[in-house]
Amino acid sequence: MLDIKLIREKPDIVRENIARRHDPEKLELLDRVIETDLKWRELTQRVNELRRRRNVVSSEIGRAMKAGGDASSLRAEAAEIPSKLSELESLMSINQEQLRDGLMRLPNMLHDSVPYGRDDHDNVVVKTWGKKPEFGFIPKGHAELASSLGVADFERGAKAAGSGFYYLRNELALMNHAIQMYAVDFLLKRGYSLIEPPYMIKRSAYEGVTDLADFESVMYKVDGEDLYLIATSEHAMGTMLQDETLLAESLPIKLVGVSPCFRREIGAHGKYTKGLFRVHQFHKVEQFIFSLPEQSWGLHEELQRNCEQLYEGLGLHYRVVNVCTGDIGSIAAKKYDTEVWMADGEFREIGSNSNCTDYQARRLNVKYRLKEGAPPEGFVHTLNNTALASSRTMIAVLEQHQQEDGTISVPKALQPYMGGVKVIDGSLNRLGL
RNA sequence: GCCGGGGUCGCUUAGCCUGGUAGAGCGCCAGCCUGGAAAGCUGGUGUCCGCAAGGACACAAGGGUUCAAAUCCCUUUCCCGGCGCCA
């Protein structure tokens, strides 16, 4: 959420920011917000005046009664106020709701270093690490590799839960855990605090961390309860400190969250959906930071280096793009996507690193104070970056470390977390399925 | 799930029975005092509207009663204690 004062005082800068994002609908929305705000301020003044009158008359009645006098004429005047007031108040609350609703939909202010562009074709590659693997044979996709090794079962996943679900077995199920532990250990060593959050949270908490549209297209709702399955632990960590005022010296608060992630993926038609790439359930290790405003840009780069080192430790060829103005989400001020090389020759997103500045914090109402007992100084900044998403990391490992005989060599960094398994060859499969 | 107690301005708390300006202590900020500090004294301390003067709002959340609600009533929520159920 943007500061309404910024919109009042510098509407042109806000308008220009939205224009850079190529979102004409939001430009109209901005005009409506400005109009609604004007109306709201006018209503506020009228309501305040009426309330003041009520307070004055009421206290006069109180005084008259204490003195044993007659308050009937004052009472007559006072009796007329509530109906007028409630009429105005209901107008104001409708107006206020519209204002907040509009404000919630306006996107964050972009950082100057975000490249101008229309869509994902205009994202700028800022780094490439490693080289395209040389195979000497035609590499296979991960779904085919995993199925023929018997370590993933997509058919039975679909039978049990529908398309987008899967069973992992043996070595790949082990790797799923190994990836998470590898990332967690790495971040614990760098001073992050490990969080296992609630896997479902209520709507009012959720609205602080995400786009309202996500409720329709992304989140699973629990029937009959005010609960939504989290789409990432980012959401549960963001809301963890909702409505709190933090002590400046305790910042930055660096968290590493581990959780399953649940996503409906409505509207994913036509996108790449093979195997484990776009699924309804996966595990993710997530980095999340609450920081002082002046710390956030440095930390954004730190988060990026963390995930890069994790990929490098797995020997994965990747590149980083600076996501352009037309492709960046509404909450982020700047975003790096890390993309990993896949066997069909494409780079695809494996993680995403956002500095949300004070946009998310304002929604969540997370502030900071300079000293114990001092009044709040302002809103904190929030940042989030994938450490490792287990599903997509498994894809990368399977496809980049496949061997000619269809087996997979396990990266050294994962072996200790997999009971020493060096090669995935299906030999743990005792089921015959 | 049932019964009981509770949630007050950063912290501790008064006020609730019996409706009538949300008060105190601590913390924090500023000023005075001081060679400097501490102590002491004075004012301030959250959100919103307003150029300002000033005003409105805020007692877990939302409703209701009333001229007027922290206070009375209802619903929800969280915490504590007891009972029940249970991995």
Short mmCIF file of C-alpha atoms (C1' of nucleotides) in Angstrom, two decimals:
data_model
loop_
_atom_site.label_atom_id
_atom_site.label_comp_id
_atom_site.label_asym_id
_atom_site.label_seq_id
_atom_site.Cartn_x
_atom_site.Cartn_y
_atom_site.Cartn_z
CA MET A 1 0.00 0.00 0.00
CA LEU A 2 1.25 3.46 -0.90
CA ASP A 3 1.23 6.36 1.52
CA ILE A 4 -1.89 8.39 0.77
CA LYS A 5 0.13 11.51 1.50
CA LEU A 6 2.47 10.72 -1.40
CA ILE A 7 -0.57 10.49 -3.68
CA ARG A 8 -1.92 13.81 -2.40
CA GLU A 9 1.34 15.67 -2.57
CA LYS A 10 3.00 14.17 -5.63
CA PRO A 11 0.30 12.60 -7.81
CA ASP A 12 2.39 13.12 -10.94
CA ILE A 13 5.21 10.97 -9.65
CA VAL A 14 2.75 8.23 -8.75
CA ARG A 15 1.09 8.52 -12.16
CA GLU A 16 4.43 8.30 -13.94
CA ASN A 17 5.33 5.21 -11.88
CA ILE A 18 2.14 3.44 -12.94
CA ALA A 19 2.69 4.44 -16.54
CA ARG A 20 6.13 2.81 -16.48
CA ARG A 21 4.41 -0.39 -15.42
CA HIS A 22 2.17 -0.38 -18.50
CA ASP A 23 -1.05 -0.68 -16.55
CA PRO A 24 -3.71 1.70 -17.92
CA GLU A 25 -6.36 0.27 -15.61
CA LYS A 26 -4.35 1.35 -12.61
CA LEU A 27 -4.03 4.87 -14.03
CA GLU A 28 -7.79 5.15 -13.96
CA LEU A 29 -7.78 3.68 -10.49
CA LEU A 30 -5.35 6.38 -9.36
CA ASP A 31 -7.74 9.10 -10.53
CA ARG A 32 -10.56 7.41 -8.67
CA VAL A 33 -8.46 7.15 -5.51
CA ILE A 34 -7.62 10.84 -5.63
CA GLU A 35 -11.29 11.68 -6.06
CA THR A 36 -12.38 9.32 -3.28
CA ASP A 37 -9.77 10.75 -0.96
CA LEU A 38 -11.02 14.27 -1.55
CA LYS A 39 -14.56 13.17 -0.81
CA TRP A 40 -13.39 11.28 2.26
CA ARG A 41 -11.66 14.31 3.72
CA GLU A 42 -14.75 16.40 3.19
CA LEU A 43 -16.97 13.80 4.87
CA THR A 44 -14.48 13.44 7.68
CA GLN A 45 -14.67 17.12 8.43
CA ARG A 46 -18.47 17.12 8.48
CA VAL A 47 -18.60 14.04 10.69
CA ASN A 48 -16.02 15.50 13.07
CA GLU A 49 -17.99 18.72 13.39
CA LEU A 50 -21.18 16.81 14.19
CA ARG A 51 -19.40 14.62 16.72
CA ARG A 52 -17.94 17.69 18.34
CA ARG A 53 -21.41 19.16 18.69
CA ARG A 54 -22.66 15.93 20.21
CA ASN A 55 -19.81 15.85 22.69
CA VAL A 56 -20.40 19.45 23.73
CA VAL A 57 -24.13 18.98 24.26
CA SER A 58 -23.68 15.66 26.04
CA SER A 59 -21.24 17.08 28.50
CA GLU A 60 -23.55 20.04 29.09
CA ILE A 61 -26.33 17.62 29.91
CA GLY A 62 -24.02 15.85 32.29
CA ARG A 63 -23.14 19.08 34.02
CA ALA A 64 -26.77 20.24 34.23
CA MET A 65 -27.84 16.93 35.74
CA LYS A 66 -25.09 17.01 38.30
CA ALA A 67 -26.19 20.51 39.29
CA GLY A 68 -29.75 19.22 39.63
CA GLY A 69 -31.03 21.48 36.85
CA ASP A 70 -33.41 20.86 33.98
CA ALA A 71 -31.77 19.40 30.89
CA SER A 72 -34.82 18.71 28.78
CA SER A 73 -34.15 21.35 26.11
CA LEU A 74 -30.56 20.18 25.79
CA ARG A 75 -31.78 16.61 25.54
CA ALA A 76 -34.13 17.59 22.75
CA GLU A 77 -31.25 19.02 20.77
CA ALA A 78 -29.02 16.07 21.51
CA ALA A 79 -31.67 13.58 20.45
CA GLU A 80 -31.57 14.89 16.88
CA ILE A 81 -27.86 14.38 16.37
CA PRO A 82 -27.52 10.58 16.21
CA SER A 83 -29.68 10.06 13.15
CA LYS A 84 -27.88 12.79 11.18
CA LEU A 85 -24.57 11.47 12.36
CA SER A 86 -25.19 7.85 11.53
CA GLU A 87 -26.29 8.83 8.03
CA LEU A 88 -23.03 10.70 7.45
CA GLU A 89 -20.99 8.01 9.14
CA SER A 90 -22.33 5.29 6.92
CA LEU A 91 -21.51 7.42 3.87
CA MET A 92 -18.04 7.93 5.25
CA SER A 93 -17.42 4.28 5.96
CA ILE A 94 -18.49 3.29 2.44
CA ASN A 95 -16.18 5.98 1.13
CA GLN A 96 -13.36 4.85 3.37
CA GLU A 97 -13.73 1.27 2.23
CA GLN A 98 -13.53 2.37 -1.40
CA LEU A 99 -10.46 4.40 -0.63
CA ARG A 100 -8.68 1.56 1.10
CA ASP A 101 -9.71 -0.88 -1.59
CA GLY A 102 -8.29 1.41 -4.26
CA LEU A 103 -5.16 2.08 -2.29
CA MET A 104 -4.60 -1.65 -1.82
CA ARG A 105 -4.67 -2.14 -5.60
CA LEU A 106 -2.24 0.61 -6.54
CA PRO A 107 1.25 -0.80 -7.15
CA ASN A 108 4.44 0.02 -5.29
CA MET A 109 6.85 2.73 -6.40
CA LEU A 110 9.63 1.27 -8.54
CA HIS A 111 13.33 1.65 -7.88
CA ASP A 112 15.33 3.65 -10.43
CA SER A 113 17.39 0.62 -11.39
CA VAL A 114 14.38 -1.33 -12.66
CA PRO A 115 14.71 -1.56 -16.46
CA TYR A 116 11.90 -0.17 -18.56
CA GLY A 117 9.99 -2.79 -20.55
CA ARG A 118 6.66 -4.22 -21.57
CA ASP A 119 6.80 -7.89 -20.61
CA ASP A 120 9.20 -10.69 -19.66
CA HIS A 121 11.05 -10.37 -22.99
CA ASP A 122 12.39 -7.05 -21.75
CA ASN A 123 13.88 -8.40 -18.53
CA VAL A 124 17.60 -7.72 -18.44
CA VAL A 125 20.08 -10.52 -17.80
CA VAL A 126 22.50 -9.19 -15.20
CA LYS A 127 24.49 -12.34 -14.50
CA THR A 128 25.11 -15.82 -15.83
CA TRP A 129 26.92 -18.49 -13.84
CA GLY A 130 28.30 -21.79 -15.08
CA LYS A 131 28.11 -23.30 -18.50
CA LYS A 132 25.53 -25.20 -20.43
CA PRO A 133 26.15 -28.88 -19.64
CA GLU A 134 27.78 -30.90 -22.45
CA PHE A 135 26.16 -34.31 -22.61
CA GLY A 136 27.22 -36.07 -25.79
CA PHE A 137 23.69 -37.47 -25.94
CA ILE A 138 20.23 -35.99 -26.15
CA PRO A 139 19.25 -34.98 -22.60
CA LYS A 140 15.85 -35.96 -21.29
CA GLY A 141 13.31 -33.96 -19.34
CA HIS A 142 13.05 -34.51 -15.59
CA ALA A 143 9.56 -36.03 -15.71
CA GLU A 144 10.70 -38.76 -18.05
CA LEU A 145 13.90 -39.36 -16.07
CA ALA A 146 12.12 -39.51 -12.72
CA SER A 147 9.32 -41.72 -13.98
CA SER A 148 11.61 -44.27 -15.57
CA LEU A 149 13.78 -44.40 -12.43
CA GLY A 150 10.61 -45.00 -10.43
CA VAL A 151 11.29 -42.03 -8.15
CA ALA A 152 8.25 -39.99 -9.14
CA ASP A 153 4.74 -41.13 -10.00
CA PHE A 154 2.61 -38.53 -11.73
CA GLU A 155 -0.15 -40.88 -12.90
CA ARG A 156 -1.03 -42.09 -9.43
CA GLY A 157 -0.69 -38.51 -8.13
CA ALA A 158 -3.37 -37.50 -10.61
CA LYS A 159 -5.48 -40.50 -9.62
CA ALA A 160 -5.38 -39.53 -5.96
CA ALA A 161 -5.60 -35.74 -6.13
CA GLY A 162 -5.84 -34.65 -9.75
CA SER A 163 -3.37 -33.21 -12.20
CA GLY A 164 -0.59 -31.18 -10.62
CA PHE A 165 -0.06 -33.68 -7.81
CA TYR A 166 2.54 -36.42 -7.59
CA TYR A 167 4.06 -39.07 -5.41
CA LEU A 168 7.80 -38.83 -4.76
CA ARG A 169 9.54 -42.08 -3.90
CA ASN A 170 12.80 -43.16 -2.37
CA GLU A 171 15.83 -41.21 -3.68
CA LEU A 172 13.77 -38.28 -4.99
CA ALA A 173 11.75 -38.07 -1.77
CA LEU A 174 15.08 -38.07 0.05
CA MET A 175 16.39 -35.36 -2.25
CA ASN A 176 13.33 -33.27 -1.52
CA HIS A 177 14.28 -33.25 2.15
CA ALA A 178 17.99 -32.95 1.40
CA ILE A 179 17.49 -29.78 -0.60
CA GLN A 180 15.59 -28.21 2.26
CA MET A 181 18.15 -29.17 4.90
CA TYR A 182 21.03 -28.02 2.69
CA ALA A 183 19.44 -24.58 2.33
CA VAL A 184 18.46 -24.34 5.99
CA ASP A 185 21.96 -25.24 7.20
CA PHE A 186 23.47 -22.72 4.82
CA LEU A 187 21.29 -19.88 6.08
CA LEU A 188 21.58 -20.82 9.74
CA LYS A 189 25.33 -20.40 9.34
CA ARG A 190 24.68 -16.91 8.00
CA GLY A 191 22.68 -15.88 11.05
CA TYR A 192 19.14 -16.42 9.83
CA SER A 193 16.53 -17.70 12.29
CA LEU A 194 14.64 -20.81 11.31
CA ILE A 195 10.86 -20.57 11.23
CA GLU A 196 8.31 -23.28 10.65
CA PRO A 197 5.12 -21.26 10.26
CA PRO A 198 1.43 -22.15 10.30
CA TYR A 199 0.51 -23.76 6.99
CA MET A 200 -2.80 -21.94 6.90
CA ILE A 201 -3.67 -18.42 7.96
CA LYS A 202 -6.83 -16.36 8.17
CA ARG A 203 -7.99 -13.95 5.55
CA SER A 204 -7.47 -10.71 7.43
CA ALA A 205 -3.84 -11.66 8.01
CA TYR A 206 -3.44 -12.79 4.43
CA GLU A 207 -4.69 -9.53 2.96
CA GLY A 208 -1.66 -7.76 4.34
CA VAL A 209 0.86 -9.79 2.43
CA THR A 210 -0.62 -10.44 -0.96
CA ASP A 211 -2.51 -9.16 -3.94
CA LEU A 212 -6.28 -9.42 -3.49
CA ALA A 213 -6.56 -11.17 -6.85
CA ASP A 214 -4.52 -14.05 -5.44
CA PHE A 215 -7.47 -15.19 -3.35
CA GLU A 216 -9.29 -16.19 -6.53
CA SER A 217 -6.44 -17.66 -8.53
CA VAL A 218 -3.80 -18.89 -6.11
CA MET A 219 -5.02 -19.79 -2.64
CA TYR A 220 -6.86 -22.85 -1.44
CA LYS A 221 -9.54 -22.05 1.12
CA VAL A 222 -10.44 -24.48 3.86
CA ASP A 223 -14.15 -25.23 3.62
CA GLY A 224 -16.20 -23.74 6.43
CA GLU A 225 -13.25 -22.04 8.11
CA ASP A 226 -11.66 -18.63 7.74
CA LEU A 227 -8.39 -20.25 6.72
CA TYR A 228 -6.27 -20.29 3.59
CA LEU A 229 -3.43 -22.70 2.85
CA ILE A 230 -0.25 -20.70 2.47
CA ALA A 231 1.17 -20.34 -1.03
CA THR A 232 4.62 -19.70 0.46
CA SER A 233 6.02 -19.28 3.94
CA GLU A 234 6.71 -15.66 2.96
CA HIS A 235 3.05 -14.96 3.67
CA ALA A 236 3.05 -16.56 7.08
CA MET A 237 6.32 -14.87 8.05
CA GLY A 238 5.17 -11.46 6.86
CA THR A 239 2.02 -11.63 8.90
CA MET A 240 3.92 -12.94 11.91
CA LEU A 241 4.85 -9.42 13.04
CA GLN A 242 1.64 -7.73 11.90
CA ASP A 243 0.60 -4.66 13.96
CA GLU A 244 3.89 -4.68 15.86
CA THR A 245 6.38 -1.89 16.43
CA LEU A 246 9.91 -3.25 16.42
CA LEU A 247 12.98 -1.88 18.12
CA ALA A 248 15.45 -0.46 15.59
CA GLU A 249 18.38 -2.28 17.17
CA SER A 250 16.63 -5.61 16.63
CA LEU A 251 16.62 -4.98 12.88
CA PRO A 252 17.29 -6.46 10.44
CA ILE A 253 15.31 -9.56 11.41
CA LYS A 254 16.52 -12.28 9.07
CA LEU A 255 14.32 -15.34 8.79
CA VAL A 256 14.49 -18.60 6.94
CA GLY A 257 11.12 -20.27 6.62
CA VAL A 258 10.43 -23.85 5.61
CA SER A 259 7.01 -25.02 4.59
CA PRO A 260 4.96 -26.77 2.00
CA CYS A 261 3.41 -24.35 -0.49
CA PHE A 262 -0.07 -24.82 -1.92
CA ARG A 263 -1.12 -23.18 -5.17
CA ARG A 264 -4.22 -23.58 -7.27
CA GLU A 265 -2.52 -22.29 -10.42
CA ILE A 266 -5.79 -21.10 -11.95
CA GLY A 267 -5.09 -19.45 -15.27
CA ALA A 268 -1.87 -21.35 -15.87
CA HIS A 269 -3.16 -22.67 -19.19
CA GLY A 270 -0.63 -22.40 -21.96
CA LYS A 271 2.27 -22.09 -19.54
CA TYR A 272 4.98 -24.66 -19.10
CA THR A 273 3.42 -27.30 -16.86
CA LYS A 274 5.57 -30.41 -17.34
CA GLY A 275 6.25 -32.70 -14.41
CA LEU A 276 7.25 -30.88 -11.25
CA PHE A 277 7.46 -27.40 -12.75
CA ARG A 278 3.99 -26.09 -12.01
CA VAL A 279 2.40 -28.15 -9.26
CA HIS A 280 -0.21 -27.61 -6.58
CA GLN A 281 2.07 -28.58 -3.74
CA PHE A 282 5.81 -28.30 -3.18
CA HIS A 283 8.27 -27.40 -0.46
CA LYS A 284 10.18 -24.19 -0.28
CA VAL A 285 12.89 -22.71 1.89
CA GLU A 286 12.32 -18.99 1.90
CA GLN A 287 14.37 -16.02 3.06
CA PHE A 288 12.45 -13.16 4.62
CA ILE A 289 13.77 -9.93 6.15
CA PHE A 290 12.26 -7.08 8.13
CA SER A 291 14.74 -4.19 7.97
CA LEU A 292 15.28 -0.50 8.53
CA PRO A 293 14.58 1.53 5.38
CA GLU A 294 18.24 2.38 4.89
CA GLN A 295 19.27 -1.29 5.08
CA SER A 296 16.97 -2.79 2.50
CA TRP A 297 18.89 -2.21 -0.74
CA GLY A 298 22.05 -3.72 0.67
CA LEU A 299 20.09 -6.67 2.01
CA HIS A 300 18.40 -7.19 -1.34
CA GLU A 301 21.83 -7.92 -2.81
CA GLU A 302 22.74 -10.14 0.15
CA LEU A 303 19.61 -12.23 -0.38
CA GLN A 304 20.55 -12.59 -4.01
CA ARG A 305 24.08 -13.77 -3.23
CA ASN A 306 22.69 -16.32 -0.78
CA CYS A 307 20.53 -18.08 -3.31
CA GLU A 308 23.23 -17.86 -5.97
CA GLN A 309 25.69 -19.60 -3.68
CA LEU A 310 23.13 -22.32 -3.02
CA TYR A 311 22.75 -22.98 -6.75
CA GLU A 312 26.51 -22.84 -7.23
CA GLY A 313 26.94 -25.39 -4.46
CA LEU A 314 24.72 -27.71 -6.47
CA GLY A 315 26.67 -27.04 -9.67
CA LEU A 316 23.64 -25.59 -11.44
CA HIS A 317 23.98 -23.36 -14.50
CA TYR A 318 21.78 -20.29 -13.86
CA ARG A 319 21.27 -16.68 -14.80
CA VAL A 320 19.77 -13.70 -13.03
CA VAL A 321 17.41 -11.21 -14.61
CA ASN A 322 16.43 -7.77 -13.41
CA VAL A 323 12.67 -7.91 -13.93
CA CYS A 324 11.42 -5.00 -16.04
CA THR A 325 8.73 -2.44 -15.21
CA GLY A 326 6.04 -4.25 -17.19
CA ASP A 327 6.65 -7.68 -15.68
CA ILE A 328 7.36 -6.91 -12.03
CA GLY A 329 4.58 -7.63 -9.54
CA SER A 330 2.65 -4.83 -7.89
CA ILE A 331 4.16 -5.33 -4.42
CA ALA A 332 7.85 -5.22 -5.34
CA ALA A 333 9.93 -2.08 -5.86
CA LYS A 334 12.63 -4.19 -7.53
CA LYS A 335 12.84 -7.87 -8.34
CA TYR A 336 15.49 -10.28 -9.48
CA ASP A 337 14.39 -13.58 -10.92
CA THR A 338 16.89 -16.40 -10.88
CA GLU A 339 16.46 -18.72 -13.82
CA VAL A 340 17.94 -22.12 -14.20
CA TRP A 341 18.94 -23.94 -17.36
CA MET A 342 16.72 -26.85 -18.38
CA ALA A 343 17.28 -29.75 -20.72
CA ASP A 344 15.18 -28.29 -23.54
CA GLY A 345 17.62 -25.36 -23.66
CA GLU A 346 15.37 -22.82 -21.94
CA PHE A 347 16.08 -20.84 -18.77
CA ARG A 348 13.12 -20.94 -16.40
CA GLU A 349 12.40 -19.19 -13.10
CA ILE A 350 13.52 -21.08 -10.03
CA GLY A 351 13.42 -18.28 -7.49
CA SER A 352 12.42 -14.68 -7.11
CA ASN A 353 13.92 -11.94 -4.97
CA SER A 354 11.86 -8.85 -4.10
CA ASN A 355 12.45 -5.71 -2.12
CA CYS A 356 8.95 -4.61 -1.17
CA THR A 357 10.25 -1.47 0.60
CA ASP A 358 7.53 -0.17 2.94
CA TYR A 359 4.63 -1.26 0.73
CA GLN A 360 3.93 -4.58 2.43
CA ALA A 361 4.84 -3.20 5.86
CA ARG A 362 2.28 -0.43 5.55
CA ARG A 363 -0.42 -2.99 4.80
CA LEU A 364 0.76 -5.16 7.66
CA ASN A 365 1.27 -2.16 9.93
CA VAL A 366 4.78 -3.14 10.98
CA LYS A 367 6.68 -0.13 12.30
CA TYR A 368 9.90 0.48 14.14
CA ARG A 369 10.98 2.76 16.98
CA LEU A 370 14.48 4.03 17.60
CA LYS A 371 14.52 3.34 21.35
CA GLU A 372 12.42 1.54 23.93
CA GLY A 373 9.58 3.88 24.87
CA ALA A 374 9.99 6.21 21.90
CA PRO A 375 7.09 6.73 19.48
CA PRO A 376 7.13 4.87 16.12
CA GLU A 377 9.59 6.27 13.60
CA GLY A 378 8.07 4.80 10.43
CA PHE A 379 7.39 1.58 8.59
CA VAL A 380 9.99 -1.14 8.21
CA HIS A 381 11.02 -2.54 4.83
CA THR A 382 10.33 -6.16 3.92
CA LEU A 383 12.23 -8.39 1.52
CA ASN A 384 11.72 -11.93 0.42
CA ASN A 385 13.71 -14.31 -1.71
CA THR A 386 13.50 -17.97 -2.44
CA ALA A 387 16.40 -19.89 -0.96
CA LEU A 388 15.51 -23.16 -2.68
CA ALA A 389 12.15 -24.33 -3.99
CA SER A 390 12.54 -28.07 -3.72
CA SER A 391 10.43 -29.00 -6.74
CA ARG A 392 12.18 -26.75 -9.24
CA THR A 393 15.56 -27.43 -7.72
CA MET A 394 14.91 -31.15 -8.22
CA ILE A 395 14.11 -30.45 -11.85
CA ALA A 396 17.40 -28.63 -12.29
CA VAL A 397 19.41 -31.34 -10.57
CA LEU A 398 17.74 -34.14 -12.53
CA GLU A 399 18.14 -32.43 -15.88
CA GLN A 400 21.61 -30.94 -15.44
CA HIS A 401 23.17 -33.94 -13.69
CA GLN A 402 21.65 -36.71 -15.79
CA GLN A 403 23.93 -39.32 -17.29
CA GLU A 404 23.77 -41.23 -20.53
CA ASP A 405 22.31 -44.36 -18.87
CA GLY A 406 19.42 -42.34 -17.43
CA THR A 407 20.81 -42.24 -13.88
CA ILE A 408 21.44 -39.04 -11.96
CA SER A 409 24.65 -38.11 -10.20
CA VAL A 410 23.80 -36.47 -6.88
CA PRO A 411 25.64 -33.19 -6.16
CA LYS A 412 28.20 -33.63 -3.35
CA ALA A 413 26.47 -30.97 -1.26
CA LEU A 414 23.31 -33.06 -1.05
CA GLN A 415 24.86 -36.46 -0.44
CA PRO A 416 25.29 -36.08 3.35
CA TYR A 417 21.61 -35.23 3.62
CA MET A 418 20.62 -38.30 1.59
CA GLY A 419 22.30 -40.96 3.63
CA GLY A 420 25.29 -40.94 1.29
CA VAL A 421 23.40 -41.71 -1.91
CA LYS A 422 25.70 -40.68 -4.77
CA VAL A 423 23.70 -41.83 -7.73
CA ILE A 424 19.98 -42.08 -8.31
CA ASP A 425 19.52 -45.31 -10.23
CA GLY A 426 16.25 -46.58 -8.79
CA SER A 427 17.98 -49.23 -6.72
CA LEU A 428 16.11 -48.23 -3.55
CA ASN A 429 12.86 -49.17 -5.23
CA ARG A 430 11.65 -52.40 -3.64
CA LEU A 431 8.05 -51.96 -4.67
CA GLY A 432 8.21 -53.17 -8.22
CA LEU A 433 5.74 -50.42 -9.13
"C1'" G B 1 -16.23 -28.93 23.21
"C1'" C B 2 -17.93 -27.17 28.41
"C1'" C B 3 -17.31 -23.86 32.86
"C1'" G B 4 -14.83 -19.68 35.03
"C1'" G B 5 -11.34 -15.31 34.89
"C1'" G B 6 -9.12 -11.78 31.78
"C1'" G B 7 -7.33 -8.29 27.15
"C1'" U B 8 -6.94 -0.20 28.93
"C1'" C B 9 -2.08 5.15 25.08
"C1'" G B 10 5.80 1.31 24.25
"C1'" C B 11 5.71 -1.33 29.52
"C1'" U B 12 3.10 -1.75 34.54
"C1'" U B 13 -1.52 -0.45 35.99
"C1'" A B 14 -6.26 2.69 38.00
"C1'" G B 15 -11.14 3.37 36.28
"C1'" C B 16 -15.89 -1.14 35.08
"C1'" C B 17 -20.05 -2.93 40.29
"C1'" U B 18 -23.17 2.59 40.45
"C1'" G B 19 -22.45 5.27 32.24
"C1'" G B 20 -20.75 11.77 32.21
"C1'" U B 21 -13.07 15.09 30.21
"C1'" A B 22 -8.80 7.75 30.00
"C1'" G B 23 -5.73 9.03 35.22
"C1'" A B 24 -1.05 7.43 37.52
"C1'" G B 25 3.98 5.27 37.56
"C1'" C B 26 7.98 3.79 34.30
"C1'" G B 27 10.14 4.65 29.50
"C1'" C B 28 11.03 8.17 25.55
"C1'" C B 29 11.44 13.54 23.52
"C1'" A B 30 12.08 18.79 24.43
"C1'" G B 31 12.95 22.94 27.64
"C1'" C B 32 14.68 24.90 32.40
"C1'" C B 33 18.63 23.97 35.82
"C1'" U B 34 24.31 22.42 35.39
"C1'" G B 35 31.21 23.41 33.93
"C1'" G B 36 29.03 18.66 32.08
"C1'" A B 37 25.77 15.01 33.67
"C1'" A B 38 22.41 12.81 37.19
"C1'" A B 39 18.48 14.30 40.15
"C1'" G B 40 14.65 17.84 40.16
"C1'" C B 41 10.94 20.94 37.73
"C1'" U B 42 7.73 22.08 33.32
"C1'" G B 43 5.56 20.64 28.78
"C1'" G B 44 4.97 16.75 25.35
"C1'" U B 45 4.38 11.44 23.89
"C1'" G B 46 -0.64 6.86 19.15
"C1'" U B 47 -3.99 7.59 14.47
"C1'" C B 48 -6.76 10.97 11.38
"C1'" C B 49 -8.78 15.91 9.43
"C1'" G B 50 -7.10 21.01 9.26
"C1'" C B 51 -2.50 26.40 6.46
"C1'" A B 52 -3.57 27.29 11.41
"C1'" A B 53 -6.53 27.87 15.62
"C1'" G B 54 -8.58 23.67 16.75
"C1'" G B 55 -11.16 19.18 16.43
"C1'" A B 56 -12.23 13.98 15.81
"C1'" C B 57 -10.79 9.00 16.83
"C1'" A B 58 -8.39 5.16 19.89
"C1'" C B 59 -9.70 0.91 26.20
"C1'" A B 60 -8.92 -7.01 21.84
"C1'" A B 61 -12.60 -6.78 17.20
"C1'" G B 62 -17.63 -5.93 15.56
"C1'" G B 63 -22.69 -4.78 16.67
"C1'" G B 64 -26.62 -2.93 20.20
"C1'" U B 65 -28.90 0.24 24.21
"C1'" U B 66 -28.29 5.68 25.44
"C1'" C B 67 -28.29 12.67 24.74
"C1'" A B 68 -23.63 10.17 26.30
"C1'" A B 69 -20.23 3.57 26.62
"C1'" A B 70 -13.54 1.56 28.82
"C1'" U B 71 -18.04 1.09 32.00
"C1'" C B 72 -24.46 -1.99 30.46
"C1'" C B 73 -26.13 -6.02 26.63
"C1'" C B 74 -24.96 -9.45 22.37
"C1'" U B 75 -21.49 -11.84 18.89
"C1'" U B 76 -16.51 -13.00 17.58
"C1'" U B 77 -11.42 -13.53 18.82
"C1'" C B 78 -7.03 -14.34 21.71
"C1'" C B 79 -4.71 -15.37 26.62
"C1'" C B 80 -4.94 -17.82 31.66
"C1'" G B 81 -7.17 -21.70 34.95
"C1'" G B 82 -10.33 -26.13 35.51
"C1'" C B 83 -13.03 -30.28 33.09
"C1'" G B 84 -13.61 -33.34 28.66
"C1'" C B 85 -11.51 -35.40 24.15
"C1'" C B 86 -6.94 -36.61 21.77
"C1'" A B 87 -1.77 -37.51 17.98
#
